[in-house]
mmCIF file of C-alpha atoms in Angstrom:
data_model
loop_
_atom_site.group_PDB
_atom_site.id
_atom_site.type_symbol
_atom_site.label_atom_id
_atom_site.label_comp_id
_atom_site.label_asym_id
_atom_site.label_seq_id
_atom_site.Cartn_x
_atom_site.Cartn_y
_atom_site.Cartn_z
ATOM 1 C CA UNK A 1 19.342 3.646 13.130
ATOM 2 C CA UNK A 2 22.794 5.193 13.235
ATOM 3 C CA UNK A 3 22.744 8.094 11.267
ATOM 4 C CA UNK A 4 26.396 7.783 10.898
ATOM 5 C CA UNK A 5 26.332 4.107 9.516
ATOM 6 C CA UNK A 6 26.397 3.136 5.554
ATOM 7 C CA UNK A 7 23.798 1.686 4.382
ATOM 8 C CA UNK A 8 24.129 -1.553 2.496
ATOM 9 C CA UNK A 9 24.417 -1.397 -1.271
ATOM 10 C CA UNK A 10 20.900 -2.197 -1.762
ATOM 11 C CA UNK A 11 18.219 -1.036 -3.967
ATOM 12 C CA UNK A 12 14.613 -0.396 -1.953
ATOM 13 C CA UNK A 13 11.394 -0.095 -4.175
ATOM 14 C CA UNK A 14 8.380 1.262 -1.973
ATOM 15 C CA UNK A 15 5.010 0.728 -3.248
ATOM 16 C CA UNK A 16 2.388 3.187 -1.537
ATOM 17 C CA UNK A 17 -1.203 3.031 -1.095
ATOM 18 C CA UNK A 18 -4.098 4.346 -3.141
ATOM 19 C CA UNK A 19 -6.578 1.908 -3.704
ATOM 20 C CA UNK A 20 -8.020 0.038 -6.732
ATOM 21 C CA UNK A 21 -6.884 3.389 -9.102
ATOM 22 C CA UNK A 22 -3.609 3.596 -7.045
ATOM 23 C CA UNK A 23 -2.743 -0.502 -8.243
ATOM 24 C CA UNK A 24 -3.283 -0.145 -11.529
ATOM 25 C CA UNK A 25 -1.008 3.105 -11.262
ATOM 26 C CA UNK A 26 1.493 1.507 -9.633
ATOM 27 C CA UNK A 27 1.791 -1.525 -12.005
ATOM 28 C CA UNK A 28 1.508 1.328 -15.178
ATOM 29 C CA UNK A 29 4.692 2.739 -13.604
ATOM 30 C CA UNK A 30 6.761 -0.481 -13.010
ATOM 31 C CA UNK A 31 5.109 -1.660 -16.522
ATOM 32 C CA UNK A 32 6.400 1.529 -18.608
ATOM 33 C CA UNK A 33 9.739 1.653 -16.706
ATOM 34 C CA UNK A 34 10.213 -2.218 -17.870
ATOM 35 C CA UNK A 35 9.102 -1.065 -21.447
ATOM 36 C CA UNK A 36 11.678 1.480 -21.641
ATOM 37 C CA UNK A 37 14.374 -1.117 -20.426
ATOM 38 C CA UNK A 38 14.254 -0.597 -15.973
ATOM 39 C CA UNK A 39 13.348 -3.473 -14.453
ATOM 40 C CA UNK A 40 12.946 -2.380 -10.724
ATOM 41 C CA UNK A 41 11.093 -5.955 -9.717
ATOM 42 C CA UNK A 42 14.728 -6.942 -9.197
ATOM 43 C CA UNK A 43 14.900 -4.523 -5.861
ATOM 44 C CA UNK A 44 16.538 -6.470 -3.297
ATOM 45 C CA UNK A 45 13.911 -5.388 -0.729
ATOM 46 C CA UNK A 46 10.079 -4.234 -1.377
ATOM 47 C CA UNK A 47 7.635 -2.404 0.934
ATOM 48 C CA UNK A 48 4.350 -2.615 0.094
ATOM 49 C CA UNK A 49 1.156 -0.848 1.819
ATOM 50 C CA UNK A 50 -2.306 -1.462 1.431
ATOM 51 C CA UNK A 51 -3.020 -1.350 -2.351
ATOM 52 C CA UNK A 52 0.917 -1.375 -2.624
ATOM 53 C CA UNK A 53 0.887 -4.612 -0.783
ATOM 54 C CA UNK A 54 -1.339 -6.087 -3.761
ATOM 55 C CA UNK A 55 1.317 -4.582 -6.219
ATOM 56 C CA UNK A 56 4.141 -6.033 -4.514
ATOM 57 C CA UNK A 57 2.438 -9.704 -4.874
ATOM 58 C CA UNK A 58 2.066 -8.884 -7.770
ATOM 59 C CA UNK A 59 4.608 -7.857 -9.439
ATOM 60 C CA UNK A 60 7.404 -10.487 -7.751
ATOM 61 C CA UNK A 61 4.773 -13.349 -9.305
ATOM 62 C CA UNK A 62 3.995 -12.154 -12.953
ATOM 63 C CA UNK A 63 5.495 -10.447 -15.804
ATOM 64 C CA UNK A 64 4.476 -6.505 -15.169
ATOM 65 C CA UNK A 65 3.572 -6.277 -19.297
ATOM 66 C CA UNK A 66 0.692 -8.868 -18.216
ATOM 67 C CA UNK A 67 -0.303 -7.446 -15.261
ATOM 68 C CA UNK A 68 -0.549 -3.728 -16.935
ATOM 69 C CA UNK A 69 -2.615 -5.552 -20.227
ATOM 70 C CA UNK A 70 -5.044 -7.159 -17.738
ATOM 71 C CA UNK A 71 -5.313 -3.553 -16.133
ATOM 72 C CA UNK A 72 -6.098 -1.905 -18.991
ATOM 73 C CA UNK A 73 -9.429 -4.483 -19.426
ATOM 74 C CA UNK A 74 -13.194 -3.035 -18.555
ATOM 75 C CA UNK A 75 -13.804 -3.730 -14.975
ATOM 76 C CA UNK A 76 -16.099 -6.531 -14.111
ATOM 77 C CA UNK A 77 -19.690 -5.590 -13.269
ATOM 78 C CA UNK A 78 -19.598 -3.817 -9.951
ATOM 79 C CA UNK A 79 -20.402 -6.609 -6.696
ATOM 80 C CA UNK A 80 -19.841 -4.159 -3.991
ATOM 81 C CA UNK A 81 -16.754 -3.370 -1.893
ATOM 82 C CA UNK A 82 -16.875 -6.051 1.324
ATOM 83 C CA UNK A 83 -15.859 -2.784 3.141
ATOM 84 C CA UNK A 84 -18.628 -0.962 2.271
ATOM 85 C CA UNK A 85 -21.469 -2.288 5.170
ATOM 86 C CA UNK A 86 -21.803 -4.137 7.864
ATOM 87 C CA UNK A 87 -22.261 -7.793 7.727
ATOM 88 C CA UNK A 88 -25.885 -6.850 7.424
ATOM 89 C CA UNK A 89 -26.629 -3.535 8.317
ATOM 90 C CA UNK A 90 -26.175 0.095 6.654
ATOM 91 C CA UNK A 91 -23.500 1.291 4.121
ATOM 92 C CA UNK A 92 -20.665 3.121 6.026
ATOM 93 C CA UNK A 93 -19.033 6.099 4.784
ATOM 94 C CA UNK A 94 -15.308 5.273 5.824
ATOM 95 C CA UNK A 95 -14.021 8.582 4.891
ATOM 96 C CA UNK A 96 -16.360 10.294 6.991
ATOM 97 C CA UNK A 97 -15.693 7.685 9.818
ATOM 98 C CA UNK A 98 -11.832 7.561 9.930
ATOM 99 C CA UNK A 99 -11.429 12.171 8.955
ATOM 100 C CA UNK A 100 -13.545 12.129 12.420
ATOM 101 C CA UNK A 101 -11.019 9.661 14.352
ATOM 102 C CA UNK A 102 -8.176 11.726 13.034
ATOM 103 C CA UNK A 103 -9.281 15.471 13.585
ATOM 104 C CA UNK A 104 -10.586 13.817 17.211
ATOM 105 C CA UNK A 105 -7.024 12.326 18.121
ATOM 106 C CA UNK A 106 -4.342 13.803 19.771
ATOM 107 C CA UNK A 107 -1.208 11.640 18.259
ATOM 108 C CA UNK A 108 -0.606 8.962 15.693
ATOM 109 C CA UNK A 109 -0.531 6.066 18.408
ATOM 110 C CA UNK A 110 -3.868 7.638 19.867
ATOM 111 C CA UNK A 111 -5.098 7.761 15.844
ATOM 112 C CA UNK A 112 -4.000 3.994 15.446
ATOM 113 C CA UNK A 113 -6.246 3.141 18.303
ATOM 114 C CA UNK A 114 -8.906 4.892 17.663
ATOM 115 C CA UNK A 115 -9.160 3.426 14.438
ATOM 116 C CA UNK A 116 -8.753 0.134 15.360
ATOM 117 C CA UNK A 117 -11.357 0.166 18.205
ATOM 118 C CA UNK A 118 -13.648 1.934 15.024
ATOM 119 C CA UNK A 119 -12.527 -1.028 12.785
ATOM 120 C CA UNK A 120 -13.826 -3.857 15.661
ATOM 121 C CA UNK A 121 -17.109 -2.059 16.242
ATOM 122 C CA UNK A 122 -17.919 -2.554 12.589
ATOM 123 C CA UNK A 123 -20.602 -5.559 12.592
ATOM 124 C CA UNK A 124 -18.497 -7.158 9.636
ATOM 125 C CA UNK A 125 -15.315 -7.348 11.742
ATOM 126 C CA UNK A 126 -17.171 -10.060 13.430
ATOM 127 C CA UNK A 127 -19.001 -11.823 10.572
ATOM 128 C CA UNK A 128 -17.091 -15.010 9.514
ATOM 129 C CA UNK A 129 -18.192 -14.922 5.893
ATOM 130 C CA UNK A 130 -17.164 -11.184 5.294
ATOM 131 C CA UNK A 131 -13.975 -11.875 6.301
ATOM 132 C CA UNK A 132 -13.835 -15.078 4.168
ATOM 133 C CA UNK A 133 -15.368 -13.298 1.255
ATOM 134 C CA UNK A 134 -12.590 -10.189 1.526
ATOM 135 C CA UNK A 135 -9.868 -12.790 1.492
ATOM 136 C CA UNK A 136 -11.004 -14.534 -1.352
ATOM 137 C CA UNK A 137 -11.377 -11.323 -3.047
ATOM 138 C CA UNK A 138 -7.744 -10.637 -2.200
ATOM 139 C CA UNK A 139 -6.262 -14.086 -3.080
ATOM 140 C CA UNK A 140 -8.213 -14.030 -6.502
ATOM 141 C CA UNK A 141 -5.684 -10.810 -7.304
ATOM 142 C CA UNK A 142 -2.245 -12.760 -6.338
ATOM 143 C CA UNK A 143 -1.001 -14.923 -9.565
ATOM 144 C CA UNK A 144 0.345 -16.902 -6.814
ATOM 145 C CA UNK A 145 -0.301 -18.029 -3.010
ATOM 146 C CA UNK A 146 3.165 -18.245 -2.089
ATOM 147 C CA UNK A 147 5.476 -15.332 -0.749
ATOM 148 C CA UNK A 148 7.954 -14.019 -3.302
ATOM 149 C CA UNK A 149 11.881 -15.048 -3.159
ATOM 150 C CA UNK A 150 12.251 -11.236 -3.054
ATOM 151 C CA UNK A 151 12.147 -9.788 0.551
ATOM 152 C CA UNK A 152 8.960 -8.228 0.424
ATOM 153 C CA UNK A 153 7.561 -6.231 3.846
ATOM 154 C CA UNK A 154 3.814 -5.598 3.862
ATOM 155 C CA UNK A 155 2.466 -3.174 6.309
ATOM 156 C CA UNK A 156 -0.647 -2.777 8.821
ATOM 157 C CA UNK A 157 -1.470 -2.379 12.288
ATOM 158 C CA UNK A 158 -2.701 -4.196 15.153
ATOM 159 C CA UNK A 159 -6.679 -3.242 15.385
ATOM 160 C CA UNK A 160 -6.704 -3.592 18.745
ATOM 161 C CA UNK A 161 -3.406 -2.063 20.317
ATOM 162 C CA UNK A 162 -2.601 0.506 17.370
ATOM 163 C CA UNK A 163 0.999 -1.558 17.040
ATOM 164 C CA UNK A 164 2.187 -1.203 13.551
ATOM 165 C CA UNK A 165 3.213 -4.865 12.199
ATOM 166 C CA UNK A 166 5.367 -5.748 9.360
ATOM 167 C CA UNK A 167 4.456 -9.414 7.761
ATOM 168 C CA UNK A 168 7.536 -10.816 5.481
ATOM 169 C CA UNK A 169 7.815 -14.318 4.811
ATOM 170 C CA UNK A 170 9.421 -15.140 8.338
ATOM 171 C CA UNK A 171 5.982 -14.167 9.344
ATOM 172 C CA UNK A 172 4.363 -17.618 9.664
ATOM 173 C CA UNK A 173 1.542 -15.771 8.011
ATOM 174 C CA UNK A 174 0.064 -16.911 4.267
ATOM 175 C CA UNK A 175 0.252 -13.917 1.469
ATOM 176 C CA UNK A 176 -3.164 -13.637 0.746
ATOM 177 C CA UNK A 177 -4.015 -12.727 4.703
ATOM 178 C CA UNK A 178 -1.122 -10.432 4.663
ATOM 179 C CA UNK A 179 -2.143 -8.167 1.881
ATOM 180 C CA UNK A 180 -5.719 -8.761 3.038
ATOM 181 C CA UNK A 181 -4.734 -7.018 6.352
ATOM 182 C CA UNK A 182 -2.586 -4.674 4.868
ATOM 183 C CA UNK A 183 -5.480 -3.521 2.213
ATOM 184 C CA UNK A 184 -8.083 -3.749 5.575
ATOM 185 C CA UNK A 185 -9.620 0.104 4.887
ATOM 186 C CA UNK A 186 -12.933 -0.577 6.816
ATOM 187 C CA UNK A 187 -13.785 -3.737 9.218
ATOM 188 C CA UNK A 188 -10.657 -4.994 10.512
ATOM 189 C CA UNK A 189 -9.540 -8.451 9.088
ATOM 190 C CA UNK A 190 -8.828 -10.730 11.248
ATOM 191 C CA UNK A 191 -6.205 -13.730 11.016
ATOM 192 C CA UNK A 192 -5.946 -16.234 13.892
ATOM 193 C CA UNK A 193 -6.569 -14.406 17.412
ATOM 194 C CA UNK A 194 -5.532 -10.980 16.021
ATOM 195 C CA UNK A 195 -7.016 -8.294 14.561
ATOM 196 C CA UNK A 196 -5.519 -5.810 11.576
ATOM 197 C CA UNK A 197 -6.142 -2.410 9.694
ATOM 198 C CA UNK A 198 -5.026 -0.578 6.564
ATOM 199 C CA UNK A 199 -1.354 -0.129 6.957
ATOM 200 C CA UNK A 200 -1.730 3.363 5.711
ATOM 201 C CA UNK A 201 -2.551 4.011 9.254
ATOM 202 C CA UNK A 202 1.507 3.301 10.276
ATOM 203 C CA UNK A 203 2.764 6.398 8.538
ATOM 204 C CA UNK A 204 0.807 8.103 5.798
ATOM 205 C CA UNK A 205 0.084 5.377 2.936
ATOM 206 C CA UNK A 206 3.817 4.484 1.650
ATOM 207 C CA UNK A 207 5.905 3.895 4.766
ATOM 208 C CA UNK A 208 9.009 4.394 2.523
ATOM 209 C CA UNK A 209 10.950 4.940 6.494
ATOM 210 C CA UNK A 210 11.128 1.003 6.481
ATOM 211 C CA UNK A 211 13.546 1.219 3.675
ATOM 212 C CA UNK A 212 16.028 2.566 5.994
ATOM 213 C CA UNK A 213 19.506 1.039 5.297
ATOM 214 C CA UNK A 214 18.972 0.735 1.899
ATOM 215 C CA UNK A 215 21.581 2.694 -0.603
ATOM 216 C CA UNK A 216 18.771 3.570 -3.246
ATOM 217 C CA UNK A 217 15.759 3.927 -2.505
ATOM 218 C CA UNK A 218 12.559 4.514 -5.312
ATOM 219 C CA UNK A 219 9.129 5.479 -3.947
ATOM 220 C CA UNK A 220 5.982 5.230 -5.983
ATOM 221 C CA UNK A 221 2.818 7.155 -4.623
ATOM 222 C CA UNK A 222 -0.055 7.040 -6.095
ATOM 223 C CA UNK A 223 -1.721 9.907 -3.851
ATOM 224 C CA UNK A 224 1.509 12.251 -4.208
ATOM 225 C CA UNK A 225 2.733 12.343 -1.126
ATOM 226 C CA UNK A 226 -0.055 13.971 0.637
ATOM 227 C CA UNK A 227 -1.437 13.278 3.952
ATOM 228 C CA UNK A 228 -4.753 13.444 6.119
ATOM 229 C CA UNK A 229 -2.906 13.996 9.082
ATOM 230 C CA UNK A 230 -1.936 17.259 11.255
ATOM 231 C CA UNK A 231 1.599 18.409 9.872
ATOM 232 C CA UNK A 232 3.196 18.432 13.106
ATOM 233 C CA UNK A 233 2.844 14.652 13.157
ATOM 234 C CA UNK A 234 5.342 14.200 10.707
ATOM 235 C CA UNK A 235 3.622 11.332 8.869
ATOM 236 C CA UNK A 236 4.122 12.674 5.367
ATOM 237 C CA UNK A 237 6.052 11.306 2.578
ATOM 238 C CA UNK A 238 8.531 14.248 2.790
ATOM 239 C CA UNK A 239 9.488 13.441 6.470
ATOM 240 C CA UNK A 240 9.538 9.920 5.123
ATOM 241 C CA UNK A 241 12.396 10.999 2.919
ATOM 242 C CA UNK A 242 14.290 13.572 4.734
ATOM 243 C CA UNK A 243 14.797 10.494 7.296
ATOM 244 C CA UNK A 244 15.772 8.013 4.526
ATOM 245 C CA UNK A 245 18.418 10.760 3.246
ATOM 246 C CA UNK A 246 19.780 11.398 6.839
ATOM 247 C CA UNK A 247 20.061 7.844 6.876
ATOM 248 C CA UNK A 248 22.208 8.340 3.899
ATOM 249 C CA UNK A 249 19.865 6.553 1.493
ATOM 250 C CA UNK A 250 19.750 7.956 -2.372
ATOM 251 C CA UNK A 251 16.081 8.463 -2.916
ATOM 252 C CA UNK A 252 14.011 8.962 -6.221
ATOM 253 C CA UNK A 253 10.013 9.193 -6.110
ATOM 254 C CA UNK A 254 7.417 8.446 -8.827
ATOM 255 C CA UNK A 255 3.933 10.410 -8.235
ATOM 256 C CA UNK A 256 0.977 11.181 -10.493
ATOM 257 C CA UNK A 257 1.295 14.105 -13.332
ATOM 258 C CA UNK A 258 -1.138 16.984 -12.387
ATOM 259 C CA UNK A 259 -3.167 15.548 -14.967
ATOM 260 C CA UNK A 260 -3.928 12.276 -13.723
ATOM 261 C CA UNK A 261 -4.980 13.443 -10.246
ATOM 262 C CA UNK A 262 -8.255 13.526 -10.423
ATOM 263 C CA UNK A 263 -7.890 9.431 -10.960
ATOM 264 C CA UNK A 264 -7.001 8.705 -7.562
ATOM 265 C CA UNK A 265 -7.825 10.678 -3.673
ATOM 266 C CA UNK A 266 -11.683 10.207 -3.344
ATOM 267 C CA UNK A 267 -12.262 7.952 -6.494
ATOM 268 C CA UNK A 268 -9.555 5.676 -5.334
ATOM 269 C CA UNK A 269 -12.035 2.821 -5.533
ATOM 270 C CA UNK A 270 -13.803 3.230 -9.044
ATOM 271 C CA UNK A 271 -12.883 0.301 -10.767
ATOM 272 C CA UNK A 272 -14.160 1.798 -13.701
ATOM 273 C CA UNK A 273 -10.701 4.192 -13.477
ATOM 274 C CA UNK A 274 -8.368 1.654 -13.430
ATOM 275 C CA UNK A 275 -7.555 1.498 -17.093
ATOM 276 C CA UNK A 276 -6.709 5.345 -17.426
ATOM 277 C CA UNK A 277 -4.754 4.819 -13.993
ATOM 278 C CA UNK A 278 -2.792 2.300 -15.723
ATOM 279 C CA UNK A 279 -1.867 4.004 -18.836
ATOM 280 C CA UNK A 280 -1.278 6.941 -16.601
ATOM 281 C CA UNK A 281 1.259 5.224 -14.738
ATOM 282 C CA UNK A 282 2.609 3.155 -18.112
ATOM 283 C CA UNK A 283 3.498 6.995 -19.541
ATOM 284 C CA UNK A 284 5.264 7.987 -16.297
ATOM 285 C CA UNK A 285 7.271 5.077 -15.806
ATOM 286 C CA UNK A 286 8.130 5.036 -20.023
ATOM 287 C CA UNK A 287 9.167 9.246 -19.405
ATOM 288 C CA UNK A 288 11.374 8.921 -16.589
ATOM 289 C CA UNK A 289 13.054 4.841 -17.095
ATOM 290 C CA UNK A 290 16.092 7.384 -18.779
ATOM 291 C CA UNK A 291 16.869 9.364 -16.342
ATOM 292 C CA UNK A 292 16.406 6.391 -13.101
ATOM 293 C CA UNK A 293 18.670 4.201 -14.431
ATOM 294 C CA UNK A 294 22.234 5.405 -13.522
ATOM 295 C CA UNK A 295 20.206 5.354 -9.880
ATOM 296 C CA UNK A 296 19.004 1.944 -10.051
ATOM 297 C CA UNK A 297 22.378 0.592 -11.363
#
């Protein structure tokens, strides 16, 4: 993009990953800043990634004060995460798998596919009712099927040629298999010939760079910004920004207080979180509505 361009007077909200903990955060936030009289659901444009993808669905289909009260219920009795084994063979440890790929790689597009290729060699990447079951999974979360009237970009990348790809409703693909690839953390999900990962794997887990051209631009993130990545890729959420501002974009980010952190990074996926996630995020967004409104407008 021209640096030397305006950018439209639009307002972006960016919706970062940070799995089941990192959803319930992230509707907290837009649920407290809503209670405190900011609705940011009326962003002209929203990017969503991996459990920000859910969000996004989300919140463009239902009122946020819903979503956050069905948050704060006890979890259902653990089934098992369709990520966590094959299609019938041993539990996978995908942390251990994918902090291999990345201290092995040499570059982010040599990271994408290596992860992809590590995503297809997963047994359950070829099992028909794995994928079926994570997409039902994933469609059970959306209050509805359809894409939103709001321009909503959801994020992930091409298992098998490490291409990011950016679904919208121009897409020709449904919603559900959309944030089902976008949320794709282990096997890759697969949707007619093609073959997707966790968008996470485009540029750190918020992607907030794909706001470009917007005038404001708000970024929630559940994991704070912080990266698995080498620094001198640049994949961070603060070289995220500093391009957004040289793009001449006003930018505001949300992130966990200090003392919610131990809610999300490596128990990301404890259901049994989700409710202190949410009123985490519910505080945050009630605290700082105030002082984001003269940004939103």
């Amino acid at each position: 993009m021209n640096t030397n361009s305006s950018p439209s007077p639009s307002r972006a909200l960016v919706l970062g990953g940070g799995g089941s903990t990192g959803n319930a955060w992230l509707i907290g936030v837009v649920a407290g800043l809503l209670d405190a009289g900011l609705d940011v659901t009326t962003a002209d444009v929203m990017v969503g990634t991996s459990a920000g993808s859910t969000a996004a669905a989300q919140i463009t289909a239902a009122d946020p004060a819903e979503l956050y009260a069905a948050a704060l219920q006890p979890p259902p009795a653990p089934s098992g995460s369709p990520f966590a084994r094959g299609a019938r063979g041993p539990a996978v440890d995908h942390l251990e798998r994918t902090n291999a790929i990345i201290a092995a790689s040499a570059d982010p597009d040599d990271m994408r596919r290596r992860m992809g290729a590590s995503a297809l060699a997963l047994e359950a990447s070829s099992d028909p009712d794995a994928q079926a079951r994570w997409r039902a999974t994933v469609a059970a979360r959306l209050p509805r099927p359809d894409w939103p009237e709001t321009r909503v970009l959801l994020i992930a990348v091409d298992a098998r040629t490490g291409d990011p790809v950016v679904f919208d409703s121009e897409s020709g693909v449904e919603l559900a298999d959309a944030v089902a690839a976008s949320c794709a953390g282990g096997f890759a999900y697969r949707i007619g010939d093609e073959w997707y990962i966790d968008g996470g794997y485009r540029s750190n887990a918020e992607n907030a760079d794909l706001a470009a051209g917007s005038a404001r631009v708000l970024v929630l993130s559940p994991f704070g910004g912080r990266t698995r990545t080498p620094a001198r890729w640049r994949l961070d959420l603060a070289s995220q920004l500093d391009a957004l501002r040289s793009s001449g974009s006003e930018v505001q980010t949300i992130a966990p207080d200090p003392g919610a952190e131990q809610l999300f990074g490596g128990k990301a996926m404890n259901l049994a979180l989700r409710p202190d996630a949410a009123r985490a995020g519910f505080a945050q967004g009630r605290a700082r509505a105030g002082e984001l409104a003269a940004f939103w407008g």
